Amino acid sequence: MLFRSNLRKRFGDHEVLRGVSFTVERGEIFVLMGPSGSGKSVLLKHLIGLVEPDDGELLIEGEDIHKEGLRDRYRMALVFQSGALLNSLTVGENVGLYLREHRLNPEAEIERVVAEKLEIVGLKGAEDKIPGELSGGMKKRVALARALVVEPQLILYD
């Protein structure tokens, strides 16, 4: 079992998640659907550890997701609804941002990885464009390329 959950989350007087319970097995594709405002994005933020539940637990392979060091063992990436690109950066800078900020690779290697990921999503040669020059679909593909840079074991799509 990869994920197991039983969550409850409140924001002020509004209960966003109540009794959300699910299990996702390794290799399984899991889709969560619902109307706007039903808590899908909040649930994804729980999965990557940005938000802690008020009640319940979220387990990865039987361990609490908030346990120290657990997220370091499971590389996860979240592709936000809007893409969440930084408009002041080029496509290449957006895709390579994590690697540069964490100083994980020399610049030549970062440029190689960025080019590779952009080619995977069909945006080869778009490194110097800025987000304002891209269509909505292209922005989503840049966001996916940025997620792929960390070589995730799990990609969550909002």
CSV table of C-alpha atoms in Angstrom, one decimal:
chain,number,residue,atom,x,y,z
A,1,MET,CA,0.0,0.0,0.0
A,2,LEU,CA,1.4,3.4,-1.0
A,3,PHE,CA,-1.1,5.8,0.6
A,4,ARG,CA,-3.7,5.4,3.3
A,5,SER,CA,-5.7,8.2,4.7
A,6,ASN,CA,-8.4,9.2,7.1
A,7,LEU,CA,-8.4,13.0,7.3
A,8,ARG,CA,-10.4,15.9,8.7
A,9,LYS,CA,-9.4,19.6,8.0
A,10,ARG,CA,-11.2,22.8,9.0
A,11,PHE,CA,-10.5,26.4,7.9
A,12,GLY,CA,-12.3,28.7,10.4
A,13,ASP,CA,-15.9,27.5,10.6
A,14,HIS,CA,-15.7,25.7,7.3
A,15,GLU,CA,-14.9,21.9,7.3
A,16,VAL,CA,-13.1,21.2,4.0
A,17,LEU,CA,-12.3,17.6,4.6
A,18,ARG,CA,-14.3,15.2,6.8
A,19,GLY,CA,-13.7,11.5,7.0
A,20,VAL,CA,-11.8,11.4,3.7
A,21,SER,CA,-10.5,7.9,3.6
A,22,PHE,CA,-8.8,6.1,0.7
A,23,THR,CA,-6.0,3.7,-0.2
A,24,VAL,CA,-3.7,3.9,-3.2
A,25,GLU,CA,-1.7,0.9,-4.1
A,26,ARG,CA,1.8,1.1,-5.7
A,27,GLY,CA,1.5,1.5,-9.5
A,28,GLU,CA,-2.2,2.4,-9.3
A,29,ILE,CA,-3.6,5.5,-11.1
A,30,PHE,CA,-5.9,7.2,-8.7
A,31,VAL,CA,-8.4,10.0,-9.7
A,32,LEU,CA,-10.2,12.2,-7.2
A,33,MET,CA,-13.1,14.1,-8.8
A,34,GLY,CA,-15.6,16.6,-7.3
A,35,PRO,CA,-17.1,20.0,-7.6
A,36,SER,CA,-15.1,23.2,-7.0
A,37,GLY,CA,-14.5,23.9,-3.4
A,38,SER,CA,-14.9,20.3,-2.3
A,39,GLY,CA,-11.3,20.0,-0.9
A,40,LYS,CA,-9.4,18.3,-3.8
A,41,SER,CA,-6.6,20.8,-3.7
A,42,VAL,CA,-6.5,20.8,0.1
A,43,LEU,CA,-6.1,17.0,0.0
A,44,LEU,CA,-3.2,17.2,-2.4
A,45,LYS,CA,-1.5,19.8,-0.2
A,46,HIS,CA,-1.9,17.2,2.6
A,47,LEU,CA,-0.3,14.5,0.5
A,48,ILE,CA,2.9,16.6,-0.1
A,49,GLY,CA,3.0,17.8,3.4
A,50,LEU,CA,2.2,21.5,2.9
A,51,VAL,CA,-0.9,21.2,5.2
A,52,GLU,CA,-1.3,19.1,8.3
A,53,PRO,CA,-4.7,17.5,9.1
A,54,ASP,CA,-6.7,18.6,12.2
A,55,ASP,CA,-7.6,15.0,12.8
A,56,GLY,CA,-6.7,11.7,11.2
A,57,GLU,CA,-3.6,10.4,9.6
A,58,LEU,CA,-2.0,10.2,6.2
A,59,LEU,CA,0.4,7.3,5.8
A,60,ILE,CA,2.9,6.4,3.1
A,61,GLU,CA,3.9,2.7,3.2
A,62,GLY,CA,2.5,2.6,6.8
A,63,GLU,CA,4.4,5.7,8.1
A,64,ASP,CA,3.0,9.1,8.9
A,65,ILE,CA,3.8,11.5,6.1
A,66,HIS,CA,4.8,14.2,8.7
A,67,LYS,CA,7.5,12.0,10.2
A,68,GLU,CA,10.9,13.6,10.0
A,69,GLY,CA,12.8,12.6,6.8
A,70,LEU,CA,9.9,10.6,5.3
A,71,ARG,CA,9.3,13.0,2.4
A,72,ASP,CA,13.1,12.9,1.7
A,73,ARG,CA,12.7,9.2,0.9
A,74,TYR,CA,9.7,9.7,-1.4
A,75,ARG,CA,10.2,12.2,-4.2
A,76,MET,CA,6.9,13.8,-4.9
A,77,ALA,CA,5.9,16.6,-7.3
A,78,LEU,CA,2.8,18.6,-7.5
A,79,VAL,CA,1.6,20.2,-10.7
A,80,PHE,CA,-0.6,23.1,-9.7
A,81,GLN,CA,-3.9,24.0,-11.6
A,82,SER,CA,-2.5,27.2,-12.8
A,83,GLY,CA,1.0,25.9,-13.5
A,84,ALA,CA,2.3,28.4,-10.9
A,85,LEU,CA,5.1,29.6,-13.2
A,86,LEU,CA,7.0,32.7,-12.1
A,87,ASN,CA,6.3,35.3,-14.8
A,88,SER,CA,9.7,37.1,-14.2
A,89,LEU,CA,11.6,34.0,-15.2
A,90,THR,CA,12.1,32.3,-18.5
A,91,VAL,CA,10.8,28.9,-19.2
A,92,GLY,CA,14.3,27.4,-18.7
A,93,GLU,CA,14.7,29.3,-15.4
A,94,ASN,CA,11.3,28.1,-14.2
A,95,VAL,CA,12.0,24.5,-15.1
A,96,GLY,CA,15.5,24.6,-13.5
A,97,LEU,CA,14.5,26.6,-10.4
A,98,TYR,CA,14.6,23.7,-7.9
A,99,LEU,CA,18.0,22.5,-9.0
A,100,ARG,CA,19.4,26.0,-8.9
A,101,GLU,CA,17.9,27.0,-5.6
A,102,HIS,CA,19.2,23.9,-3.9
A,103,ARG,CA,22.5,24.0,-5.8
A,104,LEU,CA,22.1,20.4,-6.8
A,105,ASN,CA,24.0,20.4,-10.0
A,106,PRO,CA,26.6,22.5,-11.9
A,107,GLU,CA,25.0,25.0,-14.4
A,108,ALA,CA,25.9,23.0,-17.5
A,109,GLU,CA,24.1,19.9,-16.0
A,110,ILE,CA,21.1,22.0,-15.0
A,111,GLU,CA,20.8,23.3,-18.6
A,112,ARG,CA,21.0,19.7,-19.9
A,113,VAL,CA,18.3,18.5,-17.6
A,114,VAL,CA,16.1,21.4,-18.4
A,115,ALA,CA,16.5,20.8,-22.1
A,116,GLU,CA,15.8,17.1,-21.6
A,117,LYS,CA,12.6,17.7,-19.6
A,118,LEU,CA,11.3,20.3,-22.1
A,119,GLU,CA,11.8,17.9,-24.9
A,120,ILE,CA,9.9,15.2,-23.1
A,121,VAL,CA,6.9,17.6,-22.8
A,122,GLY,CA,7.2,18.7,-26.4
A,123,LEU,CA,8.7,22.2,-25.8
A,124,LYS,CA,12.2,21.6,-27.1
A,125,GLY,CA,13.9,25.0,-27.6
A,126,ALA,CA,11.5,27.0,-25.5
A,127,GLU,CA,14.0,27.8,-22.8
A,128,ASP,CA,14.2,31.5,-23.5
A,129,LYS,CA,10.5,32.2,-23.8
A,130,ILE,CA,8.7,33.9,-20.9
A,131,PRO,CA,5.4,32.6,-19.5
A,132,GLY,CA,3.4,35.5,-21.1
A,133,GLU,CA,4.4,34.2,-24.5
A,134,LEU,CA,2.9,30.8,-23.9
A,135,SER,CA,-0.6,29.3,-24.4
A,136,GLY,CA,-2.4,27.8,-21.5
A,137,GLY,CA,-1.5,24.3,-22.6
A,138,MET,CA,2.2,25.2,-23.0
A,139,LYS,CA,2.2,26.6,-19.4
A,140,LYS,CA,0.9,23.4,-18.1
A,141,ARG,CA,3.6,21.4,-19.9
A,142,VAL,CA,6.3,23.8,-18.5
A,143,ALA,CA,4.9,23.1,-15.1
A,144,LEU,CA,5.0,19.3,-15.8
A,145,ALA,CA,8.6,19.7,-17.0
A,146,ARG,CA,9.5,21.5,-13.8
A,147,ALA,CA,7.9,18.6,-11.8
A,148,LEU,CA,9.9,16.0,-13.8
A,149,VAL,CA,13.2,17.7,-12.9
A,150,VAL,CA,13.2,16.1,-9.4
A,151,GLU,CA,12.7,12.6,-11.0
A,152,PRO,CA,9.6,12.1,-8.8
A,153,GLN,CA,8.3,8.7,-7.8
A,154,LEU,CA,4.9,10.2,-7.6
A,155,ILE,CA,3.3,13.1,-9.5
A,156,LEU,CA,0.2,14.7,-8.2
A,157,TYR,CA,-1.9,16.8,-10.6
A,158,ASP,CA,-4.3,19.5,-9.4
